[in-house]
Short mmCIF file of C-alpha atoms and ligand atoms in Angstrom, two decimals:
data_model
loop_
_atom_site.label_atom_id
_atom_site.label_comp_id
_atom_site.label_asym_id
_atom_site.label_seq_id
_atom_site.Cartn_x
_atom_site.Cartn_y
_atom_site.Cartn_z
CA MET A 61 23.40 -10.48 8.26
CA SER A 62 20.67 -12.03 10.40
CA LYS A 63 20.53 -11.38 14.14
CA THR A 64 22.63 -13.47 16.52
CA THR A 65 20.59 -15.92 18.60
CA HIS A 66 21.76 -17.74 21.72
CA PHE A 67 20.55 -21.32 22.00
CA THR A 68 18.77 -20.67 25.30
CA GLU A 69 16.44 -18.25 23.49
CA LEU A 70 15.22 -21.20 21.44
CA GLY A 71 14.66 -23.42 24.49
CA LEU A 72 17.58 -25.73 23.65
CA VAL A 73 20.18 -27.18 26.00
CA ASN A 74 23.83 -28.07 25.42
CA THR A 75 24.94 -31.68 25.83
CA ARG A 76 26.68 -31.39 29.21
CA GLU A 77 23.88 -32.50 31.55
CA MET A 78 22.51 -34.97 29.00
CA PHE A 79 25.85 -36.78 28.85
CA LYS A 80 26.35 -36.73 32.61
CA LYS A 81 23.02 -38.48 33.15
CA ALA A 82 23.53 -40.89 30.23
CA PHE A 83 26.97 -41.84 31.53
CA ALA A 84 25.73 -42.43 35.06
CA ASP A 85 22.68 -44.44 34.00
CA GLY A 86 24.29 -46.54 31.24
CA TYR A 87 22.54 -45.38 28.08
CA ALA A 88 23.36 -43.20 25.06
CA ILE A 89 21.66 -40.07 23.73
CA PRO A 90 20.36 -40.57 20.19
CA ALA A 91 21.70 -38.08 17.65
CA TYR A 92 19.43 -38.15 14.62
CA ASN A 93 20.24 -36.24 11.43
CA PHE A 94 17.46 -34.34 9.68
CA ASN A 95 17.10 -32.33 6.47
CA ASN A 96 13.39 -31.62 6.21
CA MET A 97 10.13 -31.15 8.10
CA GLU A 98 8.90 -34.74 7.97
CA GLN A 99 12.16 -36.11 9.41
CA LEU A 100 12.10 -33.53 12.18
CA GLN A 101 8.45 -34.30 13.00
CA ALA A 102 9.18 -38.04 13.16
CA ILE A 103 12.19 -37.54 15.45
CA ILE A 104 10.36 -35.19 17.78
CA MET A 105 7.16 -37.23 17.98
CA GLY A 106 9.15 -40.45 18.42
CA CYS A 107 11.20 -38.94 21.25
CA ILE A 108 8.17 -37.40 22.96
CA GLU A 109 6.36 -40.74 22.81
CA SER A 110 9.33 -42.73 24.10
CA ARG A 111 10.29 -39.99 26.60
CA SER A 112 13.85 -39.80 25.34
CA PRO A 113 16.30 -36.90 25.32
CA VAL A 114 17.47 -36.10 21.81
CA ILE A 115 20.22 -34.43 19.83
CA LEU A 116 18.93 -32.98 16.55
CA GLN A 117 21.81 -33.16 14.16
CA VAL A 118 22.46 -30.97 11.11
CA SER A 119 25.33 -31.55 8.68
CA LYS A 120 26.92 -28.80 6.59
CA GLY A 121 25.00 -30.14 3.59
CA ALA A 122 21.72 -30.27 5.50
CA ARG A 123 22.19 -26.67 6.59
CA GLN A 124 22.66 -25.61 3.00
CA TYR A 125 19.70 -27.71 1.89
CA ALA A 126 17.22 -26.55 4.51
CA ASN A 127 18.46 -22.95 4.91
CA GLN A 128 20.07 -21.81 8.15
CA THR A 129 17.32 -19.33 9.02
CA LEU A 130 14.53 -21.81 8.43
CA LEU A 131 16.41 -24.41 10.49
CA LYS A 132 16.44 -22.10 13.48
CA TYR A 133 12.67 -21.68 13.32
CA MET A 134 12.17 -25.39 12.72
CA ALA A 135 14.06 -26.11 15.94
CA MET A 136 12.00 -23.47 17.72
CA GLY A 137 8.80 -25.05 16.38
CA ALA A 138 9.93 -28.46 17.56
CA LEU A 139 10.52 -27.10 21.05
CA GLU A 140 7.07 -25.50 21.04
CA ILE A 141 5.44 -28.82 20.07
CA ILE A 142 7.27 -30.57 22.91
CA LYS A 143 6.00 -27.98 25.38
CA GLU A 144 2.43 -28.17 24.07
CA SER A 145 2.47 -31.95 24.49
CA GLY A 146 3.40 -31.56 28.15
CA SER A 147 6.75 -33.32 27.62
CA SER A 148 9.96 -32.16 29.28
CA ILE A 149 12.53 -33.99 27.13
CA PRO A 150 15.74 -31.98 26.66
CA VAL A 151 16.78 -31.14 23.09
CA ALA A 152 20.18 -30.09 21.74
CA LEU A 153 20.74 -28.72 18.23
CA HIS A 154 24.12 -29.96 17.02
CA LEU A 155 26.33 -29.29 14.00
CA ASP A 156 27.47 -32.66 12.61
CA HIS A 157 30.96 -32.88 11.07
CA GLY A 158 31.78 -29.16 11.15
CA ASP A 159 34.84 -28.73 8.96
CA SER A 160 35.98 -25.20 9.83
CA PHE A 161 36.08 -22.68 12.66
CA GLU A 162 33.93 -20.31 10.56
CA LEU A 163 31.14 -22.87 10.10
CA CYS A 164 31.09 -23.69 13.82
CA LYS A 165 31.02 -19.98 14.73
CA SER A 166 28.20 -19.30 12.28
CA CYS A 167 26.12 -22.17 13.72
CA ILE A 168 26.72 -20.95 17.26
CA GLU A 169 25.54 -17.48 16.16
CA THR A 170 22.30 -18.88 14.76
CA GLY A 171 21.36 -20.81 17.90
CA PHE A 172 23.10 -24.21 17.84
CA SER A 173 23.77 -25.50 21.35
CA SER A 174 26.51 -27.95 20.37
CA VAL A 175 28.99 -28.31 17.53
CA MET A 176 31.31 -30.97 16.21
CA ILE A 177 34.63 -29.90 14.78
CA ASP A 178 35.88 -32.80 12.74
CA GLY A 179 39.62 -32.38 12.41
CA SER A 180 40.18 -36.09 11.99
CA ALA A 181 41.51 -35.70 8.46
CA TRP A 182 44.29 -33.43 9.74
CA SER A 183 47.47 -34.40 11.57
CA PHE A 184 47.22 -34.88 15.35
CA ASP A 185 48.80 -31.46 16.01
CA GLU A 186 46.71 -29.62 13.42
CA ASN A 187 43.57 -31.28 14.76
CA ILE A 188 44.46 -29.98 18.24
CA VAL A 189 45.00 -26.39 17.01
CA LEU A 190 41.71 -26.30 15.07
CA THR A 191 39.66 -28.01 17.78
CA LYS A 192 41.07 -25.78 20.54
CA LYS A 193 40.14 -22.66 18.58
CA VAL A 194 36.54 -23.85 18.24
CA VAL A 195 36.36 -24.82 21.93
CA GLU A 196 37.60 -21.40 23.05
CA TYR A 197 34.92 -19.63 21.04
CA ALA A 198 32.12 -22.11 21.80
CA HIS A 199 32.70 -22.13 25.54
CA GLN A 200 32.37 -18.33 25.68
CA HIS A 201 28.76 -19.02 24.62
CA ASN A 202 28.30 -22.13 26.79
CA VAL A 203 28.09 -24.26 23.63
CA THR A 204 29.54 -27.78 23.94
CA VAL A 205 32.06 -29.19 21.47
CA GLU A 206 32.65 -32.69 20.09
CA GLY A 207 36.06 -33.49 18.62
CA GLU A 208 37.21 -36.56 16.72
CA LEU A 209 40.32 -38.73 16.81
CA GLY A 210 40.77 -41.60 14.38
CA VAL A 211 39.20 -41.88 10.95
CA LEU A 212 36.06 -43.88 10.24
CA ALA A 213 36.66 -46.25 7.39
CA GLY A 214 35.41 -45.20 3.99
CA ILE A 215 33.08 -47.59 2.25
CA GLU A 216 35.72 -48.54 -0.28
CA ASP A 217 38.45 -49.35 2.21
CA GLU A 218 39.76 -52.86 2.63
CA VAL A 219 39.58 -54.32 6.11
CA SER A 220 43.36 -54.13 6.51
CA HIS A 221 43.25 -50.44 5.66
CA GLU A 222 40.41 -49.80 8.09
CA LYS A 223 42.53 -51.04 10.97
CA SER A 224 45.14 -48.37 10.51
CA HIS A 225 42.49 -45.68 11.13
CA TYR A 226 41.27 -46.85 14.52
CA THR A 227 41.64 -44.31 17.33
CA LYS A 228 44.94 -44.67 19.15
CA PRO A 229 44.13 -44.83 22.88
CA GLU A 230 47.56 -43.40 23.73
CA GLU A 231 46.57 -40.12 22.02
CA VAL A 232 43.19 -39.39 23.58
CA GLU A 233 44.30 -37.93 26.91
CA GLU A 234 46.62 -35.37 25.35
CA PHE A 235 43.97 -34.43 22.79
CA VAL A 236 41.26 -33.85 25.39
CA ASP A 237 43.61 -32.00 27.76
CA LYS A 238 44.99 -29.70 25.10
CA THR A 239 41.70 -28.92 23.31
CA GLY A 240 39.20 -28.83 26.20
CA VAL A 241 36.54 -30.72 24.17
CA ASP A 242 33.39 -31.88 25.96
CA SER A 243 33.12 -35.21 24.13
CA LEU A 244 35.19 -37.29 21.75
CA ALA A 245 34.19 -39.28 18.67
CA ILE A 246 36.33 -42.37 18.22
CA SER A 247 36.83 -44.98 15.53
CA ILE A 248 36.29 -48.58 16.66
CA GLY A 249 34.97 -50.21 13.50
CA THR A 250 31.83 -48.29 12.55
CA SER A 251 31.62 -46.34 9.30
CA HIS A 252 29.21 -43.99 7.54
CA GLY A 253 26.57 -45.00 5.03
CA ALA A 254 24.72 -48.21 4.14
CA TYR A 255 27.73 -50.37 3.19
CA LYS A 256 29.72 -50.66 6.38
CA PHE A 257 31.35 -54.02 5.82
CA LYS A 258 32.31 -55.94 2.72
CA LEU A 259 31.31 -59.48 3.51
CA LYS A 260 32.17 -62.55 1.51
CA PRO A 261 29.40 -65.19 1.25
CA GLY A 262 28.87 -66.85 4.63
CA GLU A 263 30.83 -64.19 6.53
CA SER A 264 29.18 -62.27 9.35
CA VAL A 265 29.77 -58.70 10.52
CA PRO A 266 32.99 -58.38 12.56
CA PRO A 267 32.46 -57.15 16.14
CA LEU A 268 33.29 -53.57 17.09
CA ARG A 269 36.69 -53.07 18.72
CA PHE A 270 35.52 -53.00 22.33
CA ASP A 271 39.14 -53.51 23.37
CA ILE A 272 40.02 -50.06 21.98
CA LEU A 273 36.98 -48.53 23.67
CA LYS A 274 38.07 -50.06 26.97
CA GLU A 275 41.57 -48.58 26.62
CA VAL A 276 40.08 -45.16 25.83
CA GLU A 277 37.83 -45.40 28.91
CA LYS A 278 40.87 -46.16 31.06
CA LYS A 279 42.69 -43.07 29.75
CA LEU A 280 39.62 -40.82 30.08
CA PRO A 281 37.62 -41.91 33.14
CA GLY A 282 34.09 -40.53 33.13
CA PHE A 283 34.50 -38.81 29.76
CA PRO A 284 31.68 -38.95 27.15
CA ILE A 285 32.53 -40.90 24.00
CA VAL A 286 30.65 -40.61 20.68
CA LEU A 287 30.02 -43.25 18.01
CA HIS A 288 29.48 -42.13 14.43
CA GLY A 289 28.39 -44.39 11.60
CA ALA A 290 26.10 -46.34 13.92
CA SER A 291 23.20 -47.25 11.67
CA SER A 292 22.21 -50.91 11.68
CA VAL A 293 20.98 -50.86 8.04
CA LEU A 294 17.82 -52.75 8.89
CA GLN A 295 17.39 -55.52 6.31
CA GLU A 296 13.61 -55.24 6.43
CA TYR A 297 13.86 -51.81 4.76
CA VAL A 298 16.72 -52.76 2.42
CA GLN A 299 14.48 -55.56 1.15
CA ILE A 300 11.54 -53.21 0.54
CA ILE A 301 13.83 -50.86 -1.40
CA ASN A 302 15.17 -53.72 -3.53
CA GLN A 303 11.69 -55.18 -4.03
CA TYR A 304 10.33 -51.88 -5.37
CA GLY A 305 12.96 -50.98 -7.94
CA GLY A 306 15.95 -49.96 -5.83
CA ASN A 307 19.35 -51.60 -5.78
CA LEU A 308 21.10 -51.76 -2.44
CA GLU A 309 22.52 -55.26 -2.72
CA GLY A 310 25.06 -55.99 0.00
CA ALA A 311 24.03 -53.10 2.27
CA VAL A 312 24.93 -53.98 5.86
CA GLY A 313 25.31 -52.15 9.16
CA VAL A 314 26.30 -52.46 12.81
CA PRO A 315 24.23 -55.09 14.68
CA GLU A 316 21.93 -53.58 17.28
CA ASP A 317 23.25 -55.69 20.15
CA GLN A 318 26.74 -54.26 19.57
CA LEU A 319 25.34 -50.74 19.88
CA ARG A 320 23.38 -51.60 23.01
CA ARG A 321 26.59 -52.89 24.56
CA ALA A 322 28.42 -49.69 23.58
CA ALA A 323 25.60 -47.53 24.98
CA LYS A 324 26.05 -49.16 28.41
CA SER A 325 29.69 -48.03 28.47
CA ALA A 326 31.26 -44.55 28.13
CA VAL A 327 29.52 -44.09 24.77
CA CYS A 328 27.03 -41.30 25.51
CA LYS A 329 26.03 -40.27 21.96
CA ILE A 330 25.19 -42.53 19.02
CA ASN A 331 24.78 -41.01 15.54
CA ILE A 332 22.10 -42.36 13.23
CA ASP A 333 21.34 -41.01 9.77
CA SER A 334 21.38 -43.81 7.18
CA ASP A 335 18.72 -45.91 8.95
CA GLY A 336 16.28 -43.02 8.73
CA ARG A 337 17.09 -42.45 5.06
CA LEU A 338 16.45 -46.12 4.31
CA VAL A 339 13.05 -46.10 6.00
CA VAL A 340 11.91 -42.99 4.14
CA THR A 341 13.15 -44.31 0.79
CA ALA A 342 11.60 -47.76 1.32
CA ILE A 343 8.15 -46.42 2.19
CA ILE A 344 8.08 -43.85 -0.62
CA ARG A 345 9.10 -46.50 -3.16
CA LYS A 346 6.39 -48.83 -1.85
CA CYS A 347 3.73 -46.10 -1.98
CA PHE A 348 4.58 -45.25 -5.58
CA ALA A 349 4.68 -48.88 -6.68
CA GLU A 350 1.38 -49.74 -5.01
CA ASP A 351 -0.47 -46.68 -6.26
CA PRO A 352 1.00 -45.22 -9.46
CA LYS A 353 -1.70 -42.56 -9.39
CA ASN A 354 -0.47 -41.14 -6.08
CA PHE A 355 0.91 -37.63 -6.60
CA ASP A 356 0.00 -36.08 -3.26
CA PRO A 357 3.20 -35.64 -1.19
CA ARG A 358 1.19 -36.06 2.01
CA LYS A 359 0.25 -39.54 0.85
CA TYR A 360 3.81 -40.77 0.50
CA LEU A 361 5.74 -38.51 2.88
CA GLY A 362 3.07 -39.08 5.55
CA PRO A 363 3.46 -42.89 5.60
CA ALA A 364 7.26 -42.49 5.45
CA ARG A 365 7.11 -40.18 8.47
CA GLU A 366 4.97 -42.70 10.36
CA ASP A 367 7.47 -45.53 9.83
CA LEU A 368 10.37 -43.23 10.70
CA LYS A 369 8.68 -42.37 14.00
CA LYS A 370 8.36 -46.10 14.75
CA LEU A 371 12.04 -46.57 13.99
CA ILE A 372 13.00 -43.75 16.38
CA ILE A 373 10.92 -45.30 19.17
CA HIS A 374 12.47 -48.71 18.51
CA LYS A 375 16.01 -47.27 18.58
CA ASN A 376 15.41 -45.34 21.79
CA ARG A 377 13.79 -48.31 23.55
CA THR A 378 15.91 -51.23 22.48
CA VAL A 379 19.22 -49.91 21.12
CA LEU A 380 20.17 -46.65 22.89
CA GLY A 381 18.32 -47.35 26.12
CA SER A 382 17.32 -43.68 26.24
CA ALA A 383 13.55 -44.23 26.51
CA ASP A 384 11.53 -43.47 29.65
CA ARG A 385 14.16 -41.16 31.09
CA TYR A 386 11.96 -38.01 31.29
O1 LIG B 185 27.94 -38.35 8.73
C1 LIG B 185 27.31 -37.76 7.87
C2 LIG B 185 25.84 -37.65 7.95
O2 LIG B 185 25.22 -38.86 7.61
C3 LIG B 185 25.36 -36.49 7.14
O3 LIG B 185 25.41 -36.73 5.79
O4 LIG B 185 26.60 -34.78 4.76
O5 LIG B 185 25.01 -36.20 3.42
O6 LIG B 185 24.15 -34.65 5.17
P1 LIG B 185 25.30 -35.52 4.73
P1 LIG B 186 25.24 -43.60 9.64
O1 LIG B 186 25.58 -43.35 8.21
O2 LIG B 186 25.70 -44.93 10.09
O3 LIG B 186 23.80 -43.37 9.94
O4 LIG B 186 26.08 -42.53 10.51
C1 LIG B 186 25.61 -41.22 10.69
C2 LIG B 186 26.62 -40.32 11.30
O5 LIG B 186 27.63 -40.72 11.84
C3 LIG B 186 26.33 -38.89 11.26
O6 LIG B 186 27.39 -38.14 11.75
ZN1 LIG B 187 29.31 -38.99 11.39
#
């Protein structure tokens, strides 16, 4: 077994102070998922340039893909680059959608500063038991924990079905009290992936359930709330993908103005993965179509990384409001 590493050895921070500042100043911390070097470079360079705090997010699948040991050194490398550039932006390394105590523990042992335990598929009581167990272990190591209540709609769900999964505001206080979580992911109409809403011709995206968010805020004053499934599925990139041989007809996301409004409230962390995937896919497809002789990864991953960095800066500046904070 590899040696245990505490997140402070890597130069990381947990999310506590980040959220406190974001809450007080009315913005949200961006949580960007990454799986490889180019994505990590784009996130880091974009956040340095826009002077934004950042949560680097790794799913269970990403951890398997990239290798847990390599991930630790990638995070360390990212921190080193930030230092060399003279930037002081804080960085957390976070497990996204942890599904077991063992996975959370293992991430904490390899240097993660924050973990999510997603017990939302379990019953309310089972979710409490699992989440509490993770919190007790994590807090011994000063690692912060995100829990989840309510289920984000699957892409195949009908609208009527989606409604039954929204977070119940009457449950949040008991959940937070009994588990001791540091932040809470809630379901107010967002969902994962590139097909967030099934729209009939002429229909527009339904607004997020700000009424539920308001009720949650009343029950948990000053408590950091998290939004998953918050990609906007930028049509500019969907069009490039479709133009160059892809097929993402009907892909649609959460409008940016809705997210900006959420970021001004108790929402302190906004998760974005799909938007980054779309940018990378669009630019690689375009590169291949425009130059069929291109077989140098630097000449298609490089341009993809450049556009991804621009997307990160755009998100931080105009959607999350996290730019120019450090
Ligand atoms: O919410 C899930 C994230 O987008 C991560 O996705 O499990 O395919 O890495 P993944
Ligand atoms: P998107 O699929 O909307 O990017 O959501 C990502 C997410 O919630 C990661 O946990
Ligand atoms: Zn998620």
